[in-house]
Coordinates of C-alpha atoms and ligand atoms in Angstrom, one line a residue:
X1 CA 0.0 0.0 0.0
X2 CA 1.4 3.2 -0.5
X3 CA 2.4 5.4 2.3
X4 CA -1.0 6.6 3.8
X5 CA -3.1 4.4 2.5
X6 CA -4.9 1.6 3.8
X7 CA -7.5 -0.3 1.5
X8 CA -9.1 -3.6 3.0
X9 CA -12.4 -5.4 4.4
X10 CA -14.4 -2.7 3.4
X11 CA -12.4 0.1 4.5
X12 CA -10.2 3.0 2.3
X13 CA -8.5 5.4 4.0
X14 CA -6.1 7.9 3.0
X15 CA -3.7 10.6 5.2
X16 CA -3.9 7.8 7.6
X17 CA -0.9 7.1 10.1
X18 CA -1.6 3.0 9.6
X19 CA -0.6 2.7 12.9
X20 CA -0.6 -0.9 13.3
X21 CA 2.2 -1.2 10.3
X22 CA 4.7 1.2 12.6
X23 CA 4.0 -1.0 15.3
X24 CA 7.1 -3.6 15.2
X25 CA 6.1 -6.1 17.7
X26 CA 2.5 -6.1 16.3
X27 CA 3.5 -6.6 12.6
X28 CA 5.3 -9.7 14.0
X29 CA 2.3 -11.1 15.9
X30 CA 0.5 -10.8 12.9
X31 CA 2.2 -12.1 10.1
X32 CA 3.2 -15.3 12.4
X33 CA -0.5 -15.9 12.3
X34 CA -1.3 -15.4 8.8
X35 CA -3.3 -18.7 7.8
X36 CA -6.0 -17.4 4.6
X37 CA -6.5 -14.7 2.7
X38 CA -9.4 -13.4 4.8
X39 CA -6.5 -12.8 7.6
X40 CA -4.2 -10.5 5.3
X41 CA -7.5 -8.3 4.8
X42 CA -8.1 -7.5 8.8
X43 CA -5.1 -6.3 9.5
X44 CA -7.2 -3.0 11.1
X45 CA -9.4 -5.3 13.2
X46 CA -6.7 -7.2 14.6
X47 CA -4.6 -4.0 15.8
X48 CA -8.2 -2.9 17.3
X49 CA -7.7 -6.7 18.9
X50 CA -4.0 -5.9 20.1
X51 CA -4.7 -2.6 21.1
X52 CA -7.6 -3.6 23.6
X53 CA -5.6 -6.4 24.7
X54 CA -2.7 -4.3 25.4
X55 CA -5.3 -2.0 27.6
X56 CA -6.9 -5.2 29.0
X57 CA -3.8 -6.9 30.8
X58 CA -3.7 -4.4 33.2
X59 CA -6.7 -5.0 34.9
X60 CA -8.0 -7.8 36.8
X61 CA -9.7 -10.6 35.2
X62 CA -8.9 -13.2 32.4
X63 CA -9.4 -12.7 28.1
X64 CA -12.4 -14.5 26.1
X65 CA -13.4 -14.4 22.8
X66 CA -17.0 -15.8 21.7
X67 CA -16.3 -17.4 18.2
X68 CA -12.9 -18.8 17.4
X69 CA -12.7 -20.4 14.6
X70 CA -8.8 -21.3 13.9
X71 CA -7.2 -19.3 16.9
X72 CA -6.1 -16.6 15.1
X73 CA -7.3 -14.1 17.1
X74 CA -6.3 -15.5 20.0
X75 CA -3.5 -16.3 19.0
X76 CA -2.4 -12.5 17.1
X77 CA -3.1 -11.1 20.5
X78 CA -1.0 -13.5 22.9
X79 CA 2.0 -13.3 20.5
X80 CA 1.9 -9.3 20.5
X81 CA 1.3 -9.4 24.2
X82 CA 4.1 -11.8 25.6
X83 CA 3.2 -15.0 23.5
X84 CA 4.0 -18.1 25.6
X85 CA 4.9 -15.8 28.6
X86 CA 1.4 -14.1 27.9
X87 CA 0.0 -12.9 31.4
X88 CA -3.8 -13.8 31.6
X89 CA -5.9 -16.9 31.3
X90 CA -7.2 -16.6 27.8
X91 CA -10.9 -18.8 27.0
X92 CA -12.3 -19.5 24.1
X93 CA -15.7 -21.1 23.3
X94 CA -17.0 -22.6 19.5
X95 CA -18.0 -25.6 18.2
X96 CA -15.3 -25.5 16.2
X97 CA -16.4 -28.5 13.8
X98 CA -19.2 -27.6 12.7
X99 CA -20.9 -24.0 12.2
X100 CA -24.5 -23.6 13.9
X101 CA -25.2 -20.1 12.3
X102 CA -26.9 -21.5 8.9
X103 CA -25.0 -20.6 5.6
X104 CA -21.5 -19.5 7.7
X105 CA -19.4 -22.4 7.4
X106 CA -16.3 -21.7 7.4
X107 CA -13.8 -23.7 5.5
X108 CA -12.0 -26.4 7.7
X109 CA -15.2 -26.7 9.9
X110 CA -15.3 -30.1 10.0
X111 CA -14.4 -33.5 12.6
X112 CA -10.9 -32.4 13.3
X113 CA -10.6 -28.8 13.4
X114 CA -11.4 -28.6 17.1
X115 CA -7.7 -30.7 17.7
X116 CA -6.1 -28.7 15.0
X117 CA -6.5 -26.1 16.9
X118 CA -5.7 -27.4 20.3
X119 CA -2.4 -28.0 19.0
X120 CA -1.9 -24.3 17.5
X121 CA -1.6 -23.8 21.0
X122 CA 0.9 -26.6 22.1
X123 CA 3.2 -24.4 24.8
X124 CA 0.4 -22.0 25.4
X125 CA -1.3 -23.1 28.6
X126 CA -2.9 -20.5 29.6
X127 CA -5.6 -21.2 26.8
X128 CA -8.5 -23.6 27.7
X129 CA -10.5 -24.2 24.2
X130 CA -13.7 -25.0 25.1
X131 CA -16.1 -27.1 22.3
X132 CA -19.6 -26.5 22.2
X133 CA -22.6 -24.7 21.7
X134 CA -22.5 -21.3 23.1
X135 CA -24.2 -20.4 25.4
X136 CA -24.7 -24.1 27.4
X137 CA -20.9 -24.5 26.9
X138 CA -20.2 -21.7 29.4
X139 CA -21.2 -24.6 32.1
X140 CA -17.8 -26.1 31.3
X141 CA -16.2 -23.3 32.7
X142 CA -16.1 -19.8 32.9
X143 CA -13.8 -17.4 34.4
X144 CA -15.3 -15.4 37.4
X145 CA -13.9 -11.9 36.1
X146 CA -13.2 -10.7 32.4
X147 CA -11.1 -8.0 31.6
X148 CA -11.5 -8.5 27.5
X149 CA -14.5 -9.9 25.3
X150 CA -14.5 -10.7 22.0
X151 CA -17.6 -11.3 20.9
X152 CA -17.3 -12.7 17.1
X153 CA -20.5 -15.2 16.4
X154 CA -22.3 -13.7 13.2
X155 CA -25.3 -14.4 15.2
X156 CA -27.5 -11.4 17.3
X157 CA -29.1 -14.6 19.6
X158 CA -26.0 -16.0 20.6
X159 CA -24.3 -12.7 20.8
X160 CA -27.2 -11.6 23.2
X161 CA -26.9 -14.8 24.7
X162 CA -22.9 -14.2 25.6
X163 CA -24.1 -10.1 27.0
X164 CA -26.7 -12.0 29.0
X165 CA -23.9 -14.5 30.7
X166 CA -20.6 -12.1 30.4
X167 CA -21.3 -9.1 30.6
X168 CA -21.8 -8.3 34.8
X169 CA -18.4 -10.9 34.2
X170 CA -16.6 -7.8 32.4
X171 CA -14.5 -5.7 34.9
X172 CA -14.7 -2.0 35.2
X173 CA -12.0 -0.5 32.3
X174 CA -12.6 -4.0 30.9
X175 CA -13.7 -3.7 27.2
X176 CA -15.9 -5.6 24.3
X177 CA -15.5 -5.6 21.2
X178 CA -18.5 -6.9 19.1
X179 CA -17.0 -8.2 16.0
X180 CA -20.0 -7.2 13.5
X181 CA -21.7 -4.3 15.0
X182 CA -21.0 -1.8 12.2
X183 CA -21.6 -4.0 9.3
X184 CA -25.0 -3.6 7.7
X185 CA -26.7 -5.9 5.6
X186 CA -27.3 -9.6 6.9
X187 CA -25.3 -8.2 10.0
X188 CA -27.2 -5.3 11.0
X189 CA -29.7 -7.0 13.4
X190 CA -26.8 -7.8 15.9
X191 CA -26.4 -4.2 16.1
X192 CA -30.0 -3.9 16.3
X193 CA -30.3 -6.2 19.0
X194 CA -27.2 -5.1 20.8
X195 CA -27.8 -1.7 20.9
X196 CA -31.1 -2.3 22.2
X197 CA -29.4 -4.7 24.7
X198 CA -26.7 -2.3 25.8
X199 CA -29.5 1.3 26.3
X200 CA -31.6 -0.7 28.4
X201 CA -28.3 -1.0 30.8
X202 CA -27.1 3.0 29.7
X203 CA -24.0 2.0 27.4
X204 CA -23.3 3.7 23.9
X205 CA -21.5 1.2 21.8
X206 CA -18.8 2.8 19.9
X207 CA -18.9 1.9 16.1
X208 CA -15.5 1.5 14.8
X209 CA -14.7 2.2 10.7
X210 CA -13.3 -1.7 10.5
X211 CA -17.0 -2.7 11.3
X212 CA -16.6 -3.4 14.6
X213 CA -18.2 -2.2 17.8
X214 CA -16.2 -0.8 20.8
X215 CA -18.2 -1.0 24.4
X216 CA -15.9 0.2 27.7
X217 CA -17.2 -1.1 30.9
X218 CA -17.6 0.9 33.9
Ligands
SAM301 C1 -16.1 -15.5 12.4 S1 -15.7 -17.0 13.2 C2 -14.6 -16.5 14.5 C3 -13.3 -15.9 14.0 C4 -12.3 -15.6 15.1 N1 -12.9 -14.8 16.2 C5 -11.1 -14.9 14.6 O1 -10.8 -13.8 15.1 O2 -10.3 -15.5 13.9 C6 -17.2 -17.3 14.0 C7 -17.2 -18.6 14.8 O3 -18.3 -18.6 15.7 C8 -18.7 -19.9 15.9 N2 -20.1 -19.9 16.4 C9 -21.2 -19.3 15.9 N3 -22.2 -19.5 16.8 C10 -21.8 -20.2 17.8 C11 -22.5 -20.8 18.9 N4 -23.8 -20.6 19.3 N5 -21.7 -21.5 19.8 C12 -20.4 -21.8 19.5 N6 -19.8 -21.3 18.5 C13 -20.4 -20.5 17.6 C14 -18.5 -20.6 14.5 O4 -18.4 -22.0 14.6 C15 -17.3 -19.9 14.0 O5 -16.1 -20.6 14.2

């Protein structure tokens, strides 16, 4: 891209500081965890990732993300944060092998993926990978205070479903970040539902230009 510019999922910018490419340690991170072209696109929304994590690990409480997939994630924001000697406990709840929101499978959902990606994070045990439907998987485990949610479903029930369980979890400073909040379409009833969600208890979600949502607990 030429100095400046920044042109990916959805988003031009120009006269832009593209502060994640001055960022050394991030850059790094992220291009160790480069597994499909859909991960060379998001290169915005995983510094948002890396940025709240960096915030995050400060406070008291452990890191989830709703909606895993592969890891990478996870995984982006471990490395740029400390990798193996990463601080926190860091959850993460899916199904993994297959995809319950109809018409989303990803590629690689299948019998298998769930200890392919177990083994991404061979020397990383802070991670507990939890399979299963969400939300009746959070009764394999869930950590008692959350400094950092990820919520990344493509579903507005289950996403409701996680503010429902998590979000009296979530620390004050602690933040969420709804994956799909500012992309309209097919995903614009998670907004719908969120922001209705989130009045009702007097929080302002802020939309971010990569499409995601930005909500700071107090
Ligand atoms: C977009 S992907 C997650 C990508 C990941 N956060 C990342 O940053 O690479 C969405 C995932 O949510 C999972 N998912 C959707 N609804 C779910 C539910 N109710 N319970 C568990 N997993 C669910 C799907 O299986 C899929 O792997």
């Amino acid at each position: 891209m030429p100095p400046g510019v920044y042109s990916g999922d959805n988003l031009i910018t120009w006269g832009r500081n593209n502060s994640a490419l001055g960022d050394g340690p991030f850059c790094e991170a992220w291009k160790a965890n480069l597994q499909n072209d859909a991960d060379h696109t998001i290169l915005w929304r995983r510094y948002v990732l890396a940025c709240a994590g960096y915030h995050c690990v400060h406070l008291n409480g452990d890191f989830v993300e709703c909606g895993v997939y592969r890891g990478t994630g996870i995984k982006t924001v471990m490395d740029y944060l400390g990798g193996r000697a990463f601080p926190k406990r860091f959850f993460g709840y899916d199904t993994f092998d297959y995809n319950p929101v109809p018409g989303h499978a990803f590629p690689g959902q299948e019998a298998g993926l769930y200890e392919e990606v177990i083994s991404r994070f061979d020397g990383y045990p802070q991670v507990r990978l939890i399979k299963g439907l969400i939300p009746e998987s959070f009764t394999q485990g869930l950590p008692p205070a959350i400094s950092y949610l990820h919520i990344d479903l493509n579903s507005a029930e289950a996403e409701i479903a996680v503010l429902e369980m998590l979000f009296d979890r979530v620390v004050p400073g602690g933040i969420v970040i709804l994956d799909d909040y500012e992309w309209s379409g097919v995903y614009r009833v998670q907004k719908v539902a969120e922001d209705a969600w989130l009045d009702k208890r007097g929080y302002r979600v802020f939309p971010l230009p990569t499409g995601q949502g930005l909500v700071l607990k107090r």
